[in-house]
Coordinates of C-alpha atoms in Angstrom, one line a residue:
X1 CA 148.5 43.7 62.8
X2 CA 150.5 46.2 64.4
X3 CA 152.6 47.0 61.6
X4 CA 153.6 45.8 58.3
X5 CA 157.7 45.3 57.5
X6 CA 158.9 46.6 54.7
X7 CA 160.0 44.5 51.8
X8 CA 159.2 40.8 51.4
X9 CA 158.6 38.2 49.3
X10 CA 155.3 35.7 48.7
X11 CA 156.6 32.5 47.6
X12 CA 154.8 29.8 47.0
X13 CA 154.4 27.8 50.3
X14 CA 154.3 24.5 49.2
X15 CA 153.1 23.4 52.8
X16 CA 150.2 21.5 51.6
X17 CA 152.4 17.7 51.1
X18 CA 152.4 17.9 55.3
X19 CA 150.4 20.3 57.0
X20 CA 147.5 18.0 56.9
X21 CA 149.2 15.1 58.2
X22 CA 149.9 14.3 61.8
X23 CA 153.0 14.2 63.9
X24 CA 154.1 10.6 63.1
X25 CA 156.7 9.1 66.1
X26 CA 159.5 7.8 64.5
X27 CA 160.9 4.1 66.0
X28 CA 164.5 5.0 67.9
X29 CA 167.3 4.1 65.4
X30 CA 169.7 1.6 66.7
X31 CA 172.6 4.4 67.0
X32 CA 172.1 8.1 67.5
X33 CA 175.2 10.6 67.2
X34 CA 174.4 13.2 69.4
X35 CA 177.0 16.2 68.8
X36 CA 178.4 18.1 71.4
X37 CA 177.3 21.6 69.5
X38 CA 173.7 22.3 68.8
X39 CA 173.8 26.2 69.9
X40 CA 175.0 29.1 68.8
X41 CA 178.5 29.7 71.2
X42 CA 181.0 27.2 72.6
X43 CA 180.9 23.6 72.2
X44 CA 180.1 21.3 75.4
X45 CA 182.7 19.1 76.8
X46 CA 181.6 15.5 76.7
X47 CA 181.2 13.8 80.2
X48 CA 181.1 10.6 79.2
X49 CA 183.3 7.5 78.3
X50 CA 183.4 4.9 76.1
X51 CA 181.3 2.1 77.7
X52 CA 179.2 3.7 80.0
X53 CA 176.0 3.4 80.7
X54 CA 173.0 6.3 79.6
X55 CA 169.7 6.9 80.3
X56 CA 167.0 9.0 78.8
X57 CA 168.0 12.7 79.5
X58 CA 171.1 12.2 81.4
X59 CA 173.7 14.8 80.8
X60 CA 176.0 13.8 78.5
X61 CA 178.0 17.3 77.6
X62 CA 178.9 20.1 79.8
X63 CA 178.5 23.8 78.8
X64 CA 181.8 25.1 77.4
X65 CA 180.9 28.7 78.7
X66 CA 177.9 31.2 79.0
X67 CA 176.3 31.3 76.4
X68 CA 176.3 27.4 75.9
X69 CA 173.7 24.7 76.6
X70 CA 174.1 21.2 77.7
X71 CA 173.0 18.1 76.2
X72 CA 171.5 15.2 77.0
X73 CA 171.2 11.4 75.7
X74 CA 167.9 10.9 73.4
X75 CA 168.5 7.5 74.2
X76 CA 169.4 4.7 76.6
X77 CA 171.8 2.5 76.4
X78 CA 175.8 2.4 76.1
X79 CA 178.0 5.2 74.9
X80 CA 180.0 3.4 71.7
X81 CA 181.9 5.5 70.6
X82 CA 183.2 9.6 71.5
X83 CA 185.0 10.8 68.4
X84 CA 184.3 13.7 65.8
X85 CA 181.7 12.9 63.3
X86 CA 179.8 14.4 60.1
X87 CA 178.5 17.6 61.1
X88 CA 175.4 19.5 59.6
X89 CA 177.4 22.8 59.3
X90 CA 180.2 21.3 57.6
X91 CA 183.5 19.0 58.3
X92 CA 183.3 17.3 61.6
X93 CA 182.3 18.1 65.5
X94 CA 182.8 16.0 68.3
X95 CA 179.8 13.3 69.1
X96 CA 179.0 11.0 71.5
X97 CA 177.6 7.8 70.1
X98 CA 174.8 6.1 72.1
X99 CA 174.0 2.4 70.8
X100 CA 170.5 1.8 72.1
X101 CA 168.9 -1.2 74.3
X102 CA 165.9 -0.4 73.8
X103 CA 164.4 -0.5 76.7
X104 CA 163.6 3.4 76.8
X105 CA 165.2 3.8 80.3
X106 CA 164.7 7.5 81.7
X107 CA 167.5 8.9 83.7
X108 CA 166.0 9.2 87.8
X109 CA 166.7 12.9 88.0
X110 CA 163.7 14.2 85.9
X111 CA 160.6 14.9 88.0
X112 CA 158.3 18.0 87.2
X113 CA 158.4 20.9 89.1
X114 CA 155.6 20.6 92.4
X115 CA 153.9 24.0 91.7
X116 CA 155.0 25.6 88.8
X117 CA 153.1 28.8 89.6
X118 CA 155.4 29.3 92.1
X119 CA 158.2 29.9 90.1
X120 CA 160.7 33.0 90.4
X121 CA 162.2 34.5 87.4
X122 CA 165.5 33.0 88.5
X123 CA 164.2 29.5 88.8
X124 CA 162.7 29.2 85.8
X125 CA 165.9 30.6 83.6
X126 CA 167.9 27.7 85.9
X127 CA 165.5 25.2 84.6
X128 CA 165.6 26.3 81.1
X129 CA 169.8 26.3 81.0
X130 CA 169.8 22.7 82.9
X131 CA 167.1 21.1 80.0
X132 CA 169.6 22.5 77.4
X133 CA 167.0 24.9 75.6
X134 CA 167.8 26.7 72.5
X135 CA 166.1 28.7 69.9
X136 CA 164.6 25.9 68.0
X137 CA 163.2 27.8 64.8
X138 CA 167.2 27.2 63.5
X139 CA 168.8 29.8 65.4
X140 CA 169.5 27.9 68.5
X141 CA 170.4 30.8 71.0
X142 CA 170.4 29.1 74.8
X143 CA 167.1 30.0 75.9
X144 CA 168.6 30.4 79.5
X145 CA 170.7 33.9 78.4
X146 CA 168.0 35.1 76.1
X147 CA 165.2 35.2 79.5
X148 CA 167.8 36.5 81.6
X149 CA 169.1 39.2 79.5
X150 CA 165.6 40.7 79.2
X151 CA 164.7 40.5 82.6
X152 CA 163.6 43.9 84.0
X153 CA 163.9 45.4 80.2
X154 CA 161.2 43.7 78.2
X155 CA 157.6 44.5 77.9
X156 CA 156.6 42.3 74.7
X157 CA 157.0 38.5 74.9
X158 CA 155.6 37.3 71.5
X159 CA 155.6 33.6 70.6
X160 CA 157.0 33.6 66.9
X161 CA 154.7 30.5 65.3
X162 CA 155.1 32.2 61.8
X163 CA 156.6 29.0 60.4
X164 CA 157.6 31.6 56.9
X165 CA 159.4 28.9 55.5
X166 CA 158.1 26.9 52.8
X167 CA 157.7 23.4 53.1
X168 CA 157.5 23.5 57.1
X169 CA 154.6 22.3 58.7
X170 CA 156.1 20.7 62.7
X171 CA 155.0 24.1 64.2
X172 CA 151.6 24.5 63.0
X173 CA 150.7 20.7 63.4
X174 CA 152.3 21.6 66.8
X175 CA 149.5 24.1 67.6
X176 CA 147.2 21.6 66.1
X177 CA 147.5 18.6 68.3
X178 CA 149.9 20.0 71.1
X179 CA 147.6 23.9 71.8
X180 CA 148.3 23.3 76.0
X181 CA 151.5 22.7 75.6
X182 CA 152.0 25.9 73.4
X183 CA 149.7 28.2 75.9
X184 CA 150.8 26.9 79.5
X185 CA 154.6 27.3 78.2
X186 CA 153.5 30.8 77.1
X187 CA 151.9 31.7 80.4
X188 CA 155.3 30.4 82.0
X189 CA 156.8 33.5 80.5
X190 CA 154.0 35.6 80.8
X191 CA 154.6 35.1 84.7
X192 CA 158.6 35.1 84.4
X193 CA 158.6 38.6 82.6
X194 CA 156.4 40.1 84.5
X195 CA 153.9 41.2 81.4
X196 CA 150.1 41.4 81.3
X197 CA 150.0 39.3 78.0
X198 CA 152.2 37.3 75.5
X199 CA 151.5 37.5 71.8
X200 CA 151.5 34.4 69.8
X201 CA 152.2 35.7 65.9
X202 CA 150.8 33.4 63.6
X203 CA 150.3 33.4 59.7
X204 CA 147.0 33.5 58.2
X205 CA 147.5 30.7 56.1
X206 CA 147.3 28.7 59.6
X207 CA 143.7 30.3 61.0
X208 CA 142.6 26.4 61.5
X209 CA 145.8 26.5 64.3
X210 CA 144.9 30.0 65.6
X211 CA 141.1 28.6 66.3
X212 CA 142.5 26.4 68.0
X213 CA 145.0 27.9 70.3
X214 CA 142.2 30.8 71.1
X215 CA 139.3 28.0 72.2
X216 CA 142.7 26.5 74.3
X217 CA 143.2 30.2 75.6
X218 CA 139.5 30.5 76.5
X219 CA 139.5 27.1 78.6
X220 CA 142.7 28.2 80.3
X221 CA 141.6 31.7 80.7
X222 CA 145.8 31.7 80.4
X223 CA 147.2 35.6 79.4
X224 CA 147.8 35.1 76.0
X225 CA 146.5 36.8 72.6
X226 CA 146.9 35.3 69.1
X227 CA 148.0 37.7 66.5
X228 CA 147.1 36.7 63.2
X229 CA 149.6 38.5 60.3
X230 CA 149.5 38.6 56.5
X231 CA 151.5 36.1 54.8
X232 CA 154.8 37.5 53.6
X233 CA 158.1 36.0 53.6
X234 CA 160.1 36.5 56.1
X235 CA 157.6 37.4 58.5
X236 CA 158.7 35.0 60.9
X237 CA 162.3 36.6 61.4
X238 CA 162.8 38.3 64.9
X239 CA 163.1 42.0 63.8
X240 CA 160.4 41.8 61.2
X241 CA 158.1 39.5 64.1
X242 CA 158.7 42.5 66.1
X243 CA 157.7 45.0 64.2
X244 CA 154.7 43.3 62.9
X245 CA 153.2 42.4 66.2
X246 CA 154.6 45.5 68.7
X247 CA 154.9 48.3 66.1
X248 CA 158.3 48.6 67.0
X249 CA 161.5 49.3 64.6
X250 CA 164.6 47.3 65.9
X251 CA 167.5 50.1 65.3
X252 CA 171.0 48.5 63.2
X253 CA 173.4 46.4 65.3
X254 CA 170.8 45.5 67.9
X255 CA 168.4 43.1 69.3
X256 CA 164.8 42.8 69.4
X257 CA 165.2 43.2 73.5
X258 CA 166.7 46.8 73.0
X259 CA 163.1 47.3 71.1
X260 CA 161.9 46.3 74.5
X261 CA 161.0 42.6 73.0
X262 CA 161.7 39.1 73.4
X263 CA 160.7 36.5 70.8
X264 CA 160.7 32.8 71.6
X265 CA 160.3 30.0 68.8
X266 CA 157.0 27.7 69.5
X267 CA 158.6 24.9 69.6
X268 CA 161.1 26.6 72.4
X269 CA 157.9 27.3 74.6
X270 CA 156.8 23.9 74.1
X271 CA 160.2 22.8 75.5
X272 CA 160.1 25.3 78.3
X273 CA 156.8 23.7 78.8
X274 CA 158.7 20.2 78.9
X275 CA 160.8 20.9 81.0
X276 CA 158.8 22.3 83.7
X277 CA 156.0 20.2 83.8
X278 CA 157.7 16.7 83.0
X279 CA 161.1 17.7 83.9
X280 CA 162.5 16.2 80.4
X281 CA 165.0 18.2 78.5
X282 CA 165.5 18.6 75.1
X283 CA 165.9 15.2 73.5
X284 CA 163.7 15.0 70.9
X285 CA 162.9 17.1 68.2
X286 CA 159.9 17.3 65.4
X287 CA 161.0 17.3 61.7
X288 CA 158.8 18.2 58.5
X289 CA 160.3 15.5 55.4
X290 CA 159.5 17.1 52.6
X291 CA 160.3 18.2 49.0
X292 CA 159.8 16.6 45.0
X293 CA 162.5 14.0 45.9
X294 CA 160.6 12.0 48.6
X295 CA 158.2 9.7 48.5
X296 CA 156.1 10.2 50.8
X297 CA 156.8 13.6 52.8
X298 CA 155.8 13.1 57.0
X299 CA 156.3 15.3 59.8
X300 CA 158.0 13.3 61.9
X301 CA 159.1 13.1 66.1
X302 CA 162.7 11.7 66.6
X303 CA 165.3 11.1 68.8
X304 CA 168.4 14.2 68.6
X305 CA 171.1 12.3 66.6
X306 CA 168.7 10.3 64.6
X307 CA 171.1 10.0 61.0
X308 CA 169.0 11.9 58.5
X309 CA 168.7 8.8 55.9
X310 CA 166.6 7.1 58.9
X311 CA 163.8 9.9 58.3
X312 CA 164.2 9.5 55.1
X313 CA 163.8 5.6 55.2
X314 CA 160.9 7.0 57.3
X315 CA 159.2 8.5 53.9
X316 CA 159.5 5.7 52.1
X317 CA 163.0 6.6 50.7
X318 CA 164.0 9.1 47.6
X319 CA 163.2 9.8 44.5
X320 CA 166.3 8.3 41.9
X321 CA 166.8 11.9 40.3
X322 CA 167.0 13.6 43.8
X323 CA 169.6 15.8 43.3
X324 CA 169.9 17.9 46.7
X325 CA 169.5 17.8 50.1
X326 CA 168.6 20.9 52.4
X327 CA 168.5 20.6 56.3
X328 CA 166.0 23.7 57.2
X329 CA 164.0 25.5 54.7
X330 CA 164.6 26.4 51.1
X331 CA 165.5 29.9 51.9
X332 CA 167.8 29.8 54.8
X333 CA 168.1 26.1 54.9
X334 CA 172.0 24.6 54.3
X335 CA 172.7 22.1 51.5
X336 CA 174.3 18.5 52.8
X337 CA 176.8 16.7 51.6
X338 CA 177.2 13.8 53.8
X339 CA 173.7 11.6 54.8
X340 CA 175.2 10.3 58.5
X341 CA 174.6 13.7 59.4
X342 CA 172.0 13.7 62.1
X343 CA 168.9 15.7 63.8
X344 CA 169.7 18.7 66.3
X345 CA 168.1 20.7 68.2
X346 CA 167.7 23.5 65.5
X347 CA 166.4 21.0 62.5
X348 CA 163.5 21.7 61.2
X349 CA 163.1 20.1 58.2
X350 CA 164.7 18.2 55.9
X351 CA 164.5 18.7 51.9
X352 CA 165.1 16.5 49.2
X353 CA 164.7 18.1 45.7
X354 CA 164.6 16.4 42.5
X355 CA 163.8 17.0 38.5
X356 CA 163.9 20.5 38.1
X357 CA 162.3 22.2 41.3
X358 CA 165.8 24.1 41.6
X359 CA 167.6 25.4 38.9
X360 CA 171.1 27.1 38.9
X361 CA 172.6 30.1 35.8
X362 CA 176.5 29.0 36.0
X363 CA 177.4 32.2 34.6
X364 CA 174.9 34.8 36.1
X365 CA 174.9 38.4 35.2
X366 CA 173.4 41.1 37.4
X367 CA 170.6 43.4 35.2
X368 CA 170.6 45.8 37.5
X369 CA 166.7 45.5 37.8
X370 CA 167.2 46.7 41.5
X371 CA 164.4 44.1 42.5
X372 CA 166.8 42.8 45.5
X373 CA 166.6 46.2 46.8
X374 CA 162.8 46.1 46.9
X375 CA 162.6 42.9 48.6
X376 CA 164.9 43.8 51.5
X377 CA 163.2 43.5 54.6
X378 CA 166.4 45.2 56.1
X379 CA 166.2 48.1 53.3
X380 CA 169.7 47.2 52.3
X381 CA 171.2 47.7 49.1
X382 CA 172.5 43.5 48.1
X383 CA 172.9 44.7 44.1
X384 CA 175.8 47.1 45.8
X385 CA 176.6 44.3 48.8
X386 CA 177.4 41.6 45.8
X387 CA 179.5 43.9 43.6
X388 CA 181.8 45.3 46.5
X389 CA 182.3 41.8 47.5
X390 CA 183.4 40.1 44.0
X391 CA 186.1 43.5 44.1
X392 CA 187.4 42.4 47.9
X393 CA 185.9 45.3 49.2
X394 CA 185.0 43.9 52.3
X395 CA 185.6 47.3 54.2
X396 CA 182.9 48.9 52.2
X397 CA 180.6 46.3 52.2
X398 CA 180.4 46.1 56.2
X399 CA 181.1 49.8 57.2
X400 CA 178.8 52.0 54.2
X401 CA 176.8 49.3 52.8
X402 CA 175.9 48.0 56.7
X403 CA 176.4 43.9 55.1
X404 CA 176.6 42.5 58.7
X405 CA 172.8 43.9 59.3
X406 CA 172.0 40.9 56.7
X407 CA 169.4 38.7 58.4
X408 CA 170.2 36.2 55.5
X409 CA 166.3 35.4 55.0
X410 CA 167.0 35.0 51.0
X411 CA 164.5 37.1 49.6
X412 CA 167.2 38.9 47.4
X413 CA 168.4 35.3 46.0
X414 CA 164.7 34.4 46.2
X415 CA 163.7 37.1 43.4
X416 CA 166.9 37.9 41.5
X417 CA 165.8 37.1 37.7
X418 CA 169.4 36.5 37.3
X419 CA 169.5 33.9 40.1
X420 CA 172.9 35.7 41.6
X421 CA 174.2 33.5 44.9
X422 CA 174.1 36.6 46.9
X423 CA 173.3 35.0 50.1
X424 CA 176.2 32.9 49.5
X425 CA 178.2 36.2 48.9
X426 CA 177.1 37.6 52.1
X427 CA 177.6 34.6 54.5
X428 CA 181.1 34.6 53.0
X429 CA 181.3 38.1 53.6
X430 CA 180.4 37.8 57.0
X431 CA 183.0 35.2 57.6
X432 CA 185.5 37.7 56.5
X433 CA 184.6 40.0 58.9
X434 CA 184.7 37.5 62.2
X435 CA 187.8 35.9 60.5
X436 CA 189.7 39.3 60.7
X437 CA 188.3 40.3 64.1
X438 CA 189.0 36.7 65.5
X439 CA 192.7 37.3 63.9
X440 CA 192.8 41.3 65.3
X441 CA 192.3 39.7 68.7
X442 CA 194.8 37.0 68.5
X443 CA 197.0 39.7 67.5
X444 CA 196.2 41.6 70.7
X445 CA 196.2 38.9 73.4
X446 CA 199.5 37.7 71.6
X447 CA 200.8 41.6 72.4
X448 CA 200.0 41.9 75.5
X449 CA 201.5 38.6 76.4
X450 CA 204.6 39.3 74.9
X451 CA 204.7 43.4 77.0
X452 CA 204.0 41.3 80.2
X453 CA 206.7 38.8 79.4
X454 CA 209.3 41.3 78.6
X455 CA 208.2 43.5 82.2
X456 CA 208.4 40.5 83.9

């Protein structure tokens, strides 16, 4: 290990429900609901109508800008519906609805690429953007801007298979039965970037995956080196990944590639992987079930915009006293509302907890125990964050107490003894700050508008 982050937490993993069991292939559901935003930056525009026919992989929503992805149809069959639907992040987003035939039917555009060792820098990142790739570990950046951006500027590829979270087991069952697919879509970069190796960081409670994705390495003779790191929460997040596999200290405000880095989720290489040597895009997606409220907790393979009560159905249903339902993990996961949500690109896992494996203070007081500030991998200050934000001080919290440098990892929340929602604070926080920027730049477009109206 190159070097240990500061701060931390060791919870307890609870990985051992799923991380001996196999990737189980879920039976297509009679109806997906794919929406039209599964990446971080505009929503795609659906290209399709009511009663048209889909296949496997066929486009079914145009980029809405840049930094935007496509998507494609998970399954075949005809499009029922195109209307706003549940959506995992709250409200409602726009879907297509596919009702399946059946007859698995893949769209006649995918082939694999002849000889992908012959691929330029520029044809792999068009590759990447057309199979709709996105940062699959939750954060869903496009793929496609991430490569380019770093071309000519990073050094360090690493492969982030951390898999911090508790309960999540798809990426190290991944490594388990899927090693090729992790190492040839690693080499892919390795050749893209121009670098002599890429780093695969991996925890040490999954040594059994890092055997075998060095015996893979070995029979590939592929340029790719396994880093195995201590176990510490969040040690899978991108700045602390850096640090703990370069050495390298991402400064405030930026991003790992200004460290000289670029970190790609497994399951991302995998995809990259996919879509180079298969020519499929992202329609599928590998889910851990999990939690004291199911039945029987799987890591499960399904179709994007599989409805959520399907994996549960999956597991043998929940638990009567299931009380809360997480899509991601624990820490950073988001609570659900509304079970016709469905999978995305970006789902890890879904939770169900029951009796008393959560518990909530409805009146909590801050001790001042200064534990939070311990814990912070981002040596921030969240006892100070949390009291300038119940005043309305959002100035102060964003501009001294640096609150938008929060990576929201919940290691603060995680070890409060007072059990303060002070990632809650801080995402609301945040949303204060974009809200008033958003307005500030209304205010400006609106005033030039008007000075060009009245010149005119």
């Amino acid at each position: 290990m190159a070097q240990a982050f500061f701060g931390g937490v060791h919870p307890n993993d609870m990985k051992a429900a799923t991380n001996e069991k196999a990737i189980e292939q879920l039976e297509a559901p009679a109806e997906v609901v794919i929406p039209m935003s599964m990446h971080i930056g505009a929503p795609c525009k659906p290209i399709v109508a009511v009663g048209d026919k889909v296949t496997i992989g066929q486009k079914i929503g145009e980029p809405g800008g840049f930094v935007s992805a496509p998507i494609h149809a998970s399954v075949s069959g005809t499009v029922k519906a195109v209307e706003p639907r549940p959506f995992s992040m709250g409200g409602t987003m726009m879907s297509v609805v596919i009702e399946n035939d059946f007859q698995n039917t893949v769209c006649p555009d995918i082939h694999p690429v002849e000889d992908p060792d012959s691929l330029a820098p520029e044809q792999l990142v068009e590759i990447v953007k057309n199979a709709g790739i996105v940062g699959q570990g939750g954060a869903t950046f496009p793929t496609h801007v991430k490569i380019s951006s770093g071309l000519g500027k990073v050094d360090y590829v690493i492969i982030n298979a951390a898999e911090c979270e508790p309960y999540i087991t798809g990426d190290h069952r991944t490594m388990l039965e899927r090693p090729e697919q992790v190492v040839k879509g690693a080499t892919l970069l390795a050749k893209c970037f121009g670098v002599e190796h890429v780093y695969i960081g991996i925890e040490a409670n999954k040594q059994n995956a890092a055997d075998v994705l060095n015996k893979t390495i070995a029979e590939l003779n592929a340029p790719v080196v396994v880093e195995v790191l201590h176990t510490r929460y969040p040690q899978g997040a991108e700045k602390q990944l850096c640090q703990a596999v370069s050495g390298r200290q991402v400064p405030s405000g930026k991003l790992p590639a200004d460290a000289g880095c670029c970190i790609f989720n497994l399951n991302t290489t995998c995809a990259i992987y996919r879509a180079v040597y298969t020519g499929m895009p992202v329609v599928n997606k590998i889910v851990t079930v999990s939690g004291s409220g199911v039945i029987e907790p799987k890591n499960i393979e399904c179709p994007i915009g599989t409805p959520i009560s399907k994996l549960f159905d999956a597991c043998g249903g929940l638990r009567e006293d299931t009380y809360k339902l997480i899509m991601g993990g624990p820490m950073m996961g988001l609570a659900q509302y509304n079970v016709d949500v469905t999978v995305g690109k970006g789902t890890g896992a879904m939770l169900a907890f029951a009796g008393r494996e959560e518990q909530y203070e409805e009146h909590p007081q801050c001790i001042r125990c200064g534990k939070c500030v311990g814990v912070c991998p981002m040596r921030l200050e969240p006892v100070f964050m949390y009291k300038y934000l119940m005043k309305g001080d959002v100035d102060t919290w964003q501009n001294t107490l640096h609150g938008m440098d929060c990576i929201e990892c919940g290691a603060c929340t995680y070890i409060c003894p007072a059990r303060l929602p002070l990632i809650h604070a801080f995402r609301m926080g945040k949303q204060k700050v974009n809200n008033a920027r958003m307005a500030a730049k209304a205010k400006a477009e609106a005033e030039k508008a008007a000075a060009e109206k009245k010149e005119a």
